[in-house]
Amino acid sequence: MMTDCASNDIQEEEEEERLKVRELVRREVEDWDDPVKAVARFKGFSGQRSDWEGRYLFWRDLIIKVARHLGTFIIRPSRLNNIWFRREGALSPLCLHQVLFEMHNAGELLRDSDLTDPTRTSTSPSGRLSLILRKAMHTLGFSTPSQPSDFSEDCYCILSTLLKERALQAVQLLSENHWTSACVITLTKFQETCGGPKEASAVLSYLSGCGKAKYLVVRKKDVMEGVKVSLSSGEVSEVTSLDYHVLHLMWTVDKLEQQLEVIDQRCRKSKSSAVGCLKSGNRRIALRHARELKLAFQSREKCTLLLNRVEEVLRVIADAESSRKVSEAMKVGAEAMRENKISIEEVDLCLEDLDTSIRSINQVDELLVSAPLSAVLEDEDIDDELKILELEIGEDSNGASISKNGVDSVAAVAEESETVDSLSDALSNLNFKGSAATKAVRKRLSPSSTEVLTV
């Protein structure tokens, strides 16, 4: 029965994925349902590269678009043939294996065997030796070239572009929850961030190759696995003993949270059973369930208390890290002051100027916020003022003879006109209304414009 249910779920998932892909493909490729063009696209590659280059680019771009639309960067040839691009009438692309082969040679596709799993290479001597040999062979050019037959129906392929995008997304998510330049999380949390164990393995391999992440493991009574990830633009720092202690604490937090979830489920079950027994009149069984509920609540309180203590220790470590960063910044600042011969008095003056500027900006913001809605100018009022100014400028420019000494006056008029225009535009954006504000603006605009025009 369980097998049948699982099979039905898989079929429903595949059908849903098929419908999503079909909708996207028909939207992206207008003539997808054209049988003549479909036969031309679906046949295998033959002849010179120039003969099938266009079809290869078509399939490559379509595969990447569909994978991005589905939110995945791991694909399987069997899924491409049987779900994504299978047409009605059991027609599947005959060129997909060759497309994947060309993408692999171009570095746009990786096989799962091409990736180095840090969780294996860092824990076993044979894994580390295999990594060293693989790097040496790749450097010397002795790596075995891939063949179209290497991309079997069941192999896993990773799209390089989408892998990089997923890695950046994972780092961004971690940055939102950690303010430090690096963070240590459990492997379970890292898998949740990346979208699954297989996705996390590929992302960890990519980040480790870039020097942005390192795999951690603590072997005590239980094996505690984690990842140290750089959240800055630089590479991740060396692993310290503090990182292992933090991993131990984070692993403990995960276990306590899982235990709390189990206790909550037990509480809900005991409460439901007790209520059911009371409704049916079985008071003795209801009392037993009530005792179980009370014990579960007591266990939850103890577990919550322990979780709070562990989280408090983690906060203390984070605060210590913050203090260390501030101390380092102060040392760097003091060193810069000594090198540039800057005195404390000069720094104080700069800070005072900065405070004054900030206060002025805050005052302007307060005035703008506190301005009543009734004090907002109508756009028509400012437009009328601008028309009057334009007429006055036109009359003066036509009636006055510009001498050599008067060039500066004309330049002043133009500059003042631009100033008035910019000020009017700014006031229009503020959308002030009201007769009092209108008169105030006119009073400010008219004298200055009159003075300039009468020079």
JSON list of C-alpha atoms in Angstrom, two decimals, residues 123-299:
[
{"chain": "A", "resi": 123, "resn": "THR", "atom": "CA", "xyz": [37.47, 12.83, 6.27]},
{"chain": "A", "resi": 124, "resn": "SER", "atom": "CA", "xyz": [39.32, 9.99, 4.57]},
{"chain": "A", "resi": 125, "resn": "PRO", "atom": "CA", "xyz": [42.98, 9.75, 3.47]},
{"chain": "A", "resi": 126, "resn": "SER", "atom": "CA", "xyz": [41.93, 8.02, 0.24]},
{"chain": "A", "resi": 127, "resn": "GLY", "atom": "CA", "xyz": [39.54, 10.85, -0.55]},
{"chain": "A", "resi": 128, "resn": "ARG", "atom": "CA", "xyz": [42.23, 13.49, -0.03]},
{"chain": "A", "resi": 129, "resn": "LEU", "atom": "CA", "xyz": [44.67, 11.49, -2.18]},
{"chain": "A", "resi": 130, "resn": "SER", "atom": "CA", "xyz": [42.04, 11.17, -4.91]},
{"chain": "A", "resi": 131, "resn": "LEU", "atom": "CA", "xyz": [41.46, 14.94, -4.83]},
{"chain": "A", "resi": 132, "resn": "ILE", "atom": "CA", "xyz": [45.20, 15.64, -5.16]},
{"chain": "A", "resi": 133, "resn": "LEU", "atom": "CA", "xyz": [45.57, 13.21, -8.06]},
{"chain": "A", "resi": 134, "resn": "ARG", "atom": "CA", "xyz": [42.53, 14.63, -9.86]},
{"chain": "A", "resi": 135, "resn": "LYS", "atom": "CA", "xyz": [43.84, 18.19, -9.54]},
{"chain": "A", "resi": 136, "resn": "ALA", "atom": "CA", "xyz": [47.27, 17.12, -10.77]},
{"chain": "A", "resi": 137, "resn": "MET", "atom": "CA", "xyz": [45.84, 15.31, -13.80]},
{"chain": "A", "resi": 138, "resn": "HIS", "atom": "CA", "xyz": [43.61, 18.28, -14.63]},
{"chain": "A", "resi": 139, "resn": "THR", "atom": "CA", "xyz": [46.56, 20.66, -14.37]},
{"chain": "A", "resi": 140, "resn": "LEU", "atom": "CA", "xyz": [48.78, 18.51, -16.59]},
{"chain": "A", "resi": 141, "resn": "GLY", "atom": "CA", "xyz": [45.99, 17.95, -19.12]},
{"chain": "A", "resi": 142, "resn": "PHE", "atom": "CA", "xyz": [45.69, 14.20, -18.57]},
{"chain": "A", "resi": 143, "resn": "SER", "atom": "CA", "xyz": [42.01, 14.24, -17.62]},
{"chain": "A", "resi": 144, "resn": "THR", "atom": "CA", "xyz": [39.85, 11.81, -19.57]},
{"chain": "A", "resi": 145, "resn": "PRO", "atom": "CA", "xyz": [37.61, 13.59, -22.11]},
{"chain": "A", "resi": 146, "resn": "SER", "atom": "CA", "xyz": [33.90, 12.94, -21.88]},
{"chain": "A", "resi": 147, "resn": "GLN", "atom": "CA", "xyz": [31.90, 11.08, -24.51]},
{"chain": "A", "resi": 148, "resn": "PRO", "atom": "CA", "xyz": [28.20, 11.36, -25.44]},
{"chain": "A", "resi": 149, "resn": "SER", "atom": "CA", "xyz": [27.71, 7.87, -24.02]},
{"chain": "A", "resi": 150, "resn": "ASP", "atom": "CA", "xyz": [28.86, 9.12, -20.58]},
{"chain": "A", "resi": 151, "resn": "PHE", "atom": "CA", "xyz": [25.54, 10.93, -20.15]},
{"chain": "A", "resi": 152, "resn": "SER", "atom": "CA", "xyz": [23.40, 7.94, -19.38]},
{"chain": "A", "resi": 153, "resn": "GLU", "atom": "CA", "xyz": [19.72, 8.19, -18.55]},
{"chain": "A", "resi": 154, "resn": "ASP", "atom": "CA", "xyz": [20.30, 8.04, -14.78]},
{"chain": "A", "resi": 155, "resn": "CYS", "atom": "CA", "xyz": [23.34, 10.30, -14.38]},
{"chain": "A", "resi": 156, "resn": "TYR", "atom": "CA", "xyz": [23.06, 13.64, -12.61]},
{"chain": "A", "resi": 157, "resn": "CYS", "atom": "CA", "xyz": [24.19, 16.77, -14.44]},
{"chain": "A", "resi": 158, "resn": "ILE", "atom": "CA", "xyz": [24.73, 20.21, -12.92]},
{"chain": "A", "resi": 159, "resn": "LEU", "atom": "CA", "xyz": [24.20, 23.41, -14.89]},
{"chain": "A", "resi": 160, "resn": "SER", "atom": "CA", "xyz": [27.21, 25.60, -14.06]},
{"chain": "A", "resi": 161, "resn": "THR", "atom": "CA", "xyz": [25.45, 28.95, -14.49]},
{"chain": "A", "resi": 162, "resn": "LEU", "atom": "CA", "xyz": [22.52, 28.01, -12.28]},
{"chain": "A", "resi": 163, "resn": "LEU", "atom": "CA", "xyz": [24.87, 26.43, -9.72]},
{"chain": "A", "resi": 164, "resn": "LYS", "atom": "CA", "xyz": [26.65, 29.77, -9.33]},
{"chain": "A", "resi": 165, "resn": "GLU", "atom": "CA", "xyz": [23.30, 31.53, -8.97]},
{"chain": "A", "resi": 166, "resn": "ARG", "atom": "CA", "xyz": [22.15, 29.09, -6.27]},
{"chain": "A", "resi": 167, "resn": "ALA", "atom": "CA", "xyz": [25.45, 29.50, -4.40]},
{"chain": "A", "resi": 168, "resn": "LEU", "atom": "CA", "xyz": [25.04, 33.30, -4.41]},
{"chain": "A", "resi": 169, "resn": "GLN", "atom": "CA", "xyz": [21.47, 32.94, -3.17]},
{"chain": "A", "resi": 170, "resn": "ALA", "atom": "CA", "xyz": [22.59, 30.67, -0.32]},
{"chain": "A", "resi": 171, "resn": "VAL", "atom": "CA", "xyz": [25.28, 33.12, 0.77]},
{"chain": "A", "resi": 172, "resn": "GLN", "atom": "CA", "xyz": [22.76, 35.98, 0.58]},
{"chain": "A", "resi": 173, "resn": "LEU", "atom": "CA", "xyz": [20.29, 34.10, 2.78]},
{"chain": "A", "resi": 174, "resn": "LEU", "atom": "CA", "xyz": [23.00, 33.41, 5.34]},
{"chain": "A", "resi": 175, "resn": "SER", "atom": "CA", "xyz": [24.07, 37.07, 5.25]},
{"chain": "A", "resi": 176, "resn": "GLU", "atom": "CA", "xyz": [20.54, 38.13, 6.19]},
{"chain": "A", "resi": 177, "resn": "ASN", "atom": "CA", "xyz": [20.75, 36.12, 9.42]},
{"chain": "A", "resi": 178, "resn": "HIS", "atom": "CA", "xyz": [24.41, 36.74, 10.28]},
{"chain": "A", "resi": 179, "resn": "TRP", "atom": "CA", "xyz": [26.10, 40.13, 10.44]},
{"chain": "A", "resi": 180, "resn": "THR", "atom": "CA", "xyz": [29.67, 38.77, 10.72]},
{"chain": "A", "resi": 181, "resn": "SER", "atom": "CA", "xyz": [32.09, 38.28, 7.84]},
{"chain": "A", "resi": 182, "resn": "ALA", "atom": "CA", "xyz": [31.76, 34.49, 8.20]},
{"chain": "A", "resi": 183, "resn": "CYS", "atom": "CA", "xyz": [29.34, 32.09, 9.83]},
{"chain": "A", "resi": 184, "resn": "VAL", "atom": "CA", "xyz": [29.34, 28.50, 11.05]},
{"chain": "A", "resi": 185, "resn": "ILE", "atom": "CA", "xyz": [26.16, 26.45, 10.59]},
{"chain": "A", "resi": 186, "resn": "THR", "atom": "CA", "xyz": [25.31, 22.78, 10.77]},
{"chain": "A", "resi": 187, "resn": "LEU", "atom": "CA", "xyz": [25.22, 20.73, 7.61]},
{"chain": "A", "resi": 188, "resn": "THR", "atom": "CA", "xyz": [21.48, 20.20, 8.12]},
{"chain": "A", "resi": 189, "resn": "LYS", "atom": "CA", "xyz": [20.82, 23.96, 8.12]},
{"chain": "A", "resi": 190, "resn": "PHE", "atom": "CA", "xyz": [23.07, 24.35, 5.09]},
{"chain": "A", "resi": 191, "resn": "GLN", "atom": "CA", "xyz": [21.05, 21.71, 3.25]},
{"chain": "A", "resi": 192, "resn": "GLU", "atom": "CA", "xyz": [17.82, 23.53, 4.11]},
{"chain": "A", "resi": 193, "resn": "THR", "atom": "CA", "xyz": [19.30, 26.78, 2.82]},
{"chain": "A", "resi": 194, "resn": "CYS", "atom": "CA", "xyz": [20.39, 25.21, -0.48]},
{"chain": "A", "resi": 195, "resn": "GLY", "atom": "CA", "xyz": [17.18, 23.29, -1.09]},
{"chain": "A", "resi": 196, "resn": "GLY", "atom": "CA", "xyz": [18.19, 19.71, -0.34]},
{"chain": "A", "resi": 197, "resn": "PRO", "atom": "CA", "xyz": [21.12, 17.34, 0.32]},
{"chain": "A", "resi": 198, "resn": "LYS", "atom": "CA", "xyz": [22.12, 16.92, -3.34]},
{"chain": "A", "resi": 199, "resn": "GLU", "atom": "CA", "xyz": [21.89, 20.65, -4.01]},
{"chain": "A", "resi": 200, "resn": "ALA", "atom": "CA", "xyz": [23.86, 21.40, -0.85]},
{"chain": "A", "resi": 201, "resn": "SER", "atom": "CA", "xyz": [26.60, 18.96, -1.89]},
{"chain": "A", "resi": 202, "resn": "ALA", "atom": "CA", "xyz": [26.99, 20.71, -5.26]},
{"chain": "A", "resi": 203, "resn": "VAL", "atom": "CA", "xyz": [26.92, 24.20, -3.72]},
{"chain": "A", "resi": 204, "resn": "LEU", "atom": "CA", "xyz": [29.42, 23.20, -1.04]},
{"chain": "A", "resi": 205, "resn": "SER", "atom": "CA", "xyz": [31.72, 21.75, -3.68]},
{"chain": "A", "resi": 206, "resn": "TYR", "atom": "CA", "xyz": [31.52, 24.96, -5.71]},
{"chain": "A", "resi": 207, "resn": "LEU", "atom": "CA", "xyz": [32.06, 27.27, -2.72]},
{"chain": "A", "resi": 208, "resn": "SER", "atom": "CA", "xyz": [34.93, 25.12, -1.45]},
{"chain": "A", "resi": 209, "resn": "GLY", "atom": "CA", "xyz": [36.59, 25.29, -4.86]},
{"chain": "A", "resi": 210, "resn": "CYS", "atom": "CA", "xyz": [36.28, 29.10, -4.76]},
{"chain": "A", "resi": 211, "resn": "GLY", "atom": "CA", "xyz": [37.71, 29.26, -1.24]},
{"chain": "A", "resi": 212, "resn": "LYS", "atom": "CA", "xyz": [34.41, 30.61, 0.11]},
{"chain": "A", "resi": 213, "resn": "ALA", "atom": "CA", "xyz": [33.48, 27.67, 2.35]},
{"chain": "A", "resi": 214, "resn": "LYS", "atom": "CA", "xyz": [35.04, 24.89, 4.40]},
{"chain": "A", "resi": 215, "resn": "TYR", "atom": "CA", "xyz": [33.58, 21.67, 5.68]},
{"chain": "A", "resi": 216, "resn": "LEU", "atom": "CA", "xyz": [33.77, 21.04, 9.45]},
{"chain": "A", "resi": 217, "resn": "VAL", "atom": "CA", "xyz": [33.29, 17.83, 11.40]},
{"chain": "A", "resi": 218, "resn": "VAL", "atom": "CA", "xyz": [33.44, 17.13, 15.14]},
{"chain": "A", "resi": 219, "resn": "ARG", "atom": "CA", "xyz": [33.66, 13.49, 16.16]},
{"chain": "A", "resi": 220, "resn": "LYS", "atom": "CA", "xyz": [32.58, 12.87, 19.71]},
{"chain": "A", "resi": 221, "resn": "LYS", "atom": "CA", "xyz": [29.73, 10.67, 20.85]},
{"chain": "A", "resi": 222, "resn": "ASP", "atom": "CA", "xyz": [27.90, 11.81, 17.72]},
{"chain": "A", "resi": 223, "resn": "VAL", "atom": "CA", "xyz": [29.30, 13.03, 14.43]},
{"chain": "A", "resi": 224, "resn": "MET", "atom": "CA", "xyz": [28.60, 16.76, 14.10]},
{"chain": "A", "resi": 225, "resn": "GLU", "atom": "CA", "xyz": [28.96, 18.13, 10.58]},
{"chain": "A", "resi": 226, "resn": "GLY", "atom": "CA", "xyz": [28.92, 21.78, 9.61]},
{"chain": "A", "resi": 227, "resn": "VAL", "atom": "CA", "xyz": [30.08, 24.41, 7.15]},
{"chain": "A", "resi": 228, "resn": "LYS", "atom": "CA", "xyz": [31.99, 27.63, 7.61]},
{"chain": "A", "resi": 229, "resn": "VAL", "atom": "CA", "xyz": [30.95, 30.12, 4.92]},
{"chain": "A", "resi": 230, "resn": "SER", "atom": "CA", "xyz": [32.47, 33.48, 4.03]},
{"chain": "A", "resi": 231, "resn": "LEU", "atom": "CA", "xyz": [29.80, 36.18, 3.85]},
{"chain": "A", "resi": 232, "resn": "SER", "atom": "CA", "xyz": [32.18, 38.84, 2.56]},
{"chain": "A", "resi": 233, "resn": "SER", "atom": "CA", "xyz": [33.88, 39.27, -0.80]},
{"chain": "A", "resi": 234, "resn": "GLY", "atom": "CA", "xyz": [37.07, 37.58, 0.45]},
{"chain": "A", "resi": 235, "resn": "GLU", "atom": "CA", "xyz": [37.86, 33.93, 1.04]},
{"chain": "A", "resi": 236, "resn": "VAL", "atom": "CA", "xyz": [36.84, 32.16, 4.21]},
{"chain": "A", "resi": 237, "resn": "SER", "atom": "CA", "xyz": [39.32, 32.40, 7.07]},
{"chain": "A", "resi": 238, "resn": "GLU", "atom": "CA", "xyz": [41.14, 29.44, 8.54]},
{"chain": "A", "resi": 239, "resn": "VAL", "atom": "CA", "xyz": [39.16, 27.14, 10.80]},
{"chain": "A", "resi": 240, "resn": "THR", "atom": "CA", "xyz": [39.86, 27.72, 14.50]},
{"chain": "A", "resi": 241, "resn": "SER", "atom": "CA", "xyz": [39.02, 25.84, 17.66]},
{"chain": "A", "resi": 242, "resn": "LEU", "atom": "CA", "xyz": [36.29, 28.42, 18.32]},
{"chain": "A", "resi": 243, "resn": "ASP", "atom": "CA", "xyz": [34.61, 27.41, 15.06]},
{"chain": "A", "resi": 244, "resn": "TYR", "atom": "CA", "xyz": [34.40, 23.80, 16.26]},
{"chain": "A", "resi": 245, "resn": "HIS", "atom": "CA", "xyz": [32.93, 24.94, 19.59]},
{"chain": "A", "resi": 246, "resn": "VAL", "atom": "CA", "xyz": [30.36, 27.06, 17.76]},
{"chain": "A", "resi": 247, "resn": "LEU", "atom": "CA", "xyz": [29.50, 24.08, 15.55]},
{"chain": "A", "resi": 248, "resn": "HIS", "atom": "CA", "xyz": [28.97, 21.97, 18.66]},
{"chain": "A", "resi": 249, "resn": "LEU", "atom": "CA", "xyz": [26.62, 24.60, 20.08]},
{"chain": "A", "resi": 250, "resn": "MET", "atom": "CA", "xyz": [24.73, 24.99, 16.79]},
{"chain": "A", "resi": 251, "resn": "TRP", "atom": "CA", "xyz": [24.36, 21.21, 16.53]},
{"chain": "A", "resi": 252, "resn": "THR", "atom": "CA", "xyz": [22.98, 21.20, 20.10]},
{"chain": "A", "resi": 253, "resn": "VAL", "atom": "CA", "xyz": [20.48, 23.91, 19.17]},
{"chain": "A", "resi": 254, "resn": "ASP", "atom": "CA", "xyz": [19.26, 21.85, 16.20]},
{"chain": "A", "resi": 255, "resn": "LYS", "atom": "CA", "xyz": [18.84, 18.77, 18.37]},
{"chain": "A", "resi": 256, "resn": "LEU", "atom": "CA", "xyz": [16.95, 20.71, 21.06]},
{"chain": "A", "resi": 257, "resn": "GLU", "atom": "CA", "xyz": [14.64, 22.25, 18.45]},
{"chain": "A", "resi": 258, "resn": "GLN", "atom": "CA", "xyz": [13.92, 18.78, 17.06]},
{"chain": "A", "resi": 259, "resn": "GLN", "atom": "CA", "xyz": [13.23, 17.53, 20.58]},
{"chain": "A", "resi": 260, "resn": "LEU", "atom": "CA", "xyz": [10.83, 20.42, 21.19]},
{"chain": "A", "resi": 261, "resn": "GLU", "atom": "CA", "xyz": [8.95, 19.54, 18.03]},
{"chain": "A", "resi": 262, "resn": "VAL", "atom": "CA", "xyz": [8.62, 15.92, 19.18]},
{"chain": "A", "resi": 263, "resn": "ILE", "atom": "CA", "xyz": [7.40, 17.05, 22.62]},
{"chain": "A", "resi": 264, "resn": "ASP", "atom": "CA", "xyz": [4.84, 19.39, 21.05]},
{"chain": "A", "resi": 265, "resn": "GLN", "atom": "CA", "xyz": [3.48, 16.54, 18.95]},
{"chain": "A", "resi": 266, "resn": "ARG", "atom": "CA", "xyz": [3.23, 14.40, 22.09]},
{"chain": "A", "resi": 267, "resn": "CYS", "atom": "CA", "xyz": [1.40, 17.20, 23.91]},
{"chain": "A", "resi": 268, "resn": "ARG", "atom": "CA", "xyz": [-1.12, 17.59, 21.11]},
{"chain": "A", "resi": 269, "resn": "LYS", "atom": "CA", "xyz": [-1.71, 13.84, 20.96]},
{"chain": "A", "resi": 270, "resn": "SER", "atom": "CA", "xyz": [-2.14, 13.49, 24.75]},
{"chain": "A", "resi": 271, "resn": "LYS", "atom": "CA", "xyz": [-4.48, 16.46, 24.91]},
{"chain": "A", "resi": 272, "resn": "SER", "atom": "CA", "xyz": [-6.61, 15.15, 22.06]},
{"chain": "A", "resi": 273, "resn": "SER", "atom": "CA", "xyz": [-6.79, 11.69, 23.65]},
{"chain": "A", "resi": 274, "resn": "ALA", "atom": "CA", "xyz": [-7.73, 13.11, 27.06]},
{"chain": "A", "resi": 275, "resn": "VAL", "atom": "CA", "xyz": [-10.52, 15.24, 25.57]},
{"chain": "A", "resi": 276, "resn": "GLY", "atom": "CA", "xyz": [-11.82, 12.25, 23.59]},
{"chain": "A", "resi": 277, "resn": "CYS", "atom": "CA", "xyz": [-11.88, 10.03, 26.67]},
{"chain": "A", "resi": 278, "resn": "LEU", "atom": "CA", "xyz": [-13.71, 12.68, 28.70]},
{"chain": "A", "resi": 279, "resn": "LYS", "atom": "CA", "xyz": [-16.36, 13.03, 26.00]},
{"chain": "A", "resi": 280, "resn": "SER", "atom": "CA", "xyz": [-16.83, 9.26, 25.95]},
{"chain": "A", "resi": 281, "resn": "GLY", "atom": "CA", "xyz": [-17.07, 9.11, 29.76]},
{"chain": "A", "resi": 282, "resn": "ASN", "atom": "CA", "xyz": [-13.87, 7.11, 30.31]},
{"chain": "A", "resi": 283, "resn": "ARG", "atom": "CA", "xyz": [-12.48, 9.24, 33.12]},
{"chain": "A", "resi": 284, "resn": "ARG", "atom": "CA", "xyz": [-9.74, 6.80, 34.19]},
{"chain": "A", "resi": 285, "resn": "ILE", "atom": "CA", "xyz": [-8.09, 6.72, 30.76]},
{"chain": "A", "resi": 286, "resn": "ALA", "atom": "CA", "xyz": [-8.53, 10.48, 30.46]},
{"chain": "A", "resi": 287, "resn": "LEU", "atom": "CA", "xyz": [-6.66, 10.91, 33.75]},
{"chain": "A", "resi": 288, "resn": "ARG", "atom": "CA", "xyz": [-3.77, 8.84, 32.41]},
{"chain": "A", "resi": 289, "resn": "HIS", "atom": "CA", "xyz": [-3.53, 10.98, 29.29]},
{"chain": "A", "resi": 290, "resn": "ALA", "atom": "CA", "xyz": [-3.64, 14.09, 31.50]},
{"chain": "A", "resi": 291, "resn": "ARG", "atom": "CA", "xyz": [-0.63, 12.80, 33.45]},
{"chain": "A", "resi": 292, "resn": "GLU", "atom": "CA", "xyz": [1.24, 12.20, 30.18]},
{"chain": "A", "resi": 293, "resn": "LEU", "atom": "CA", "xyz": [0.36, 15.73, 29.09]},
{"chain": "A", "resi": 294, "resn": "LYS", "atom": "CA", "xyz": [1.71, 17.18, 32.33]},
{"chain": "A", "resi": 295, "resn": "LEU", "atom": "CA", "xyz": [4.96, 15.22, 32.05]},
{"chain": "A", "resi": 296, "resn": "ALA", "atom": "CA", "xyz": [5.32, 16.38, 28.46]},
{"chain": "A", "resi": 297, "resn": "PHE", "atom": "CA", "xyz": [4.87, 20.01, 29.53]},
{"chain": "A", "resi": 298, "resn": "GLN", "atom": "CA", "xyz": [7.54, 19.57, 32.21]},
{"chain": "A", "resi": 299, "resn": "SER", "atom": "CA", "xyz": [9.94, 18.07, 29.66]}
]
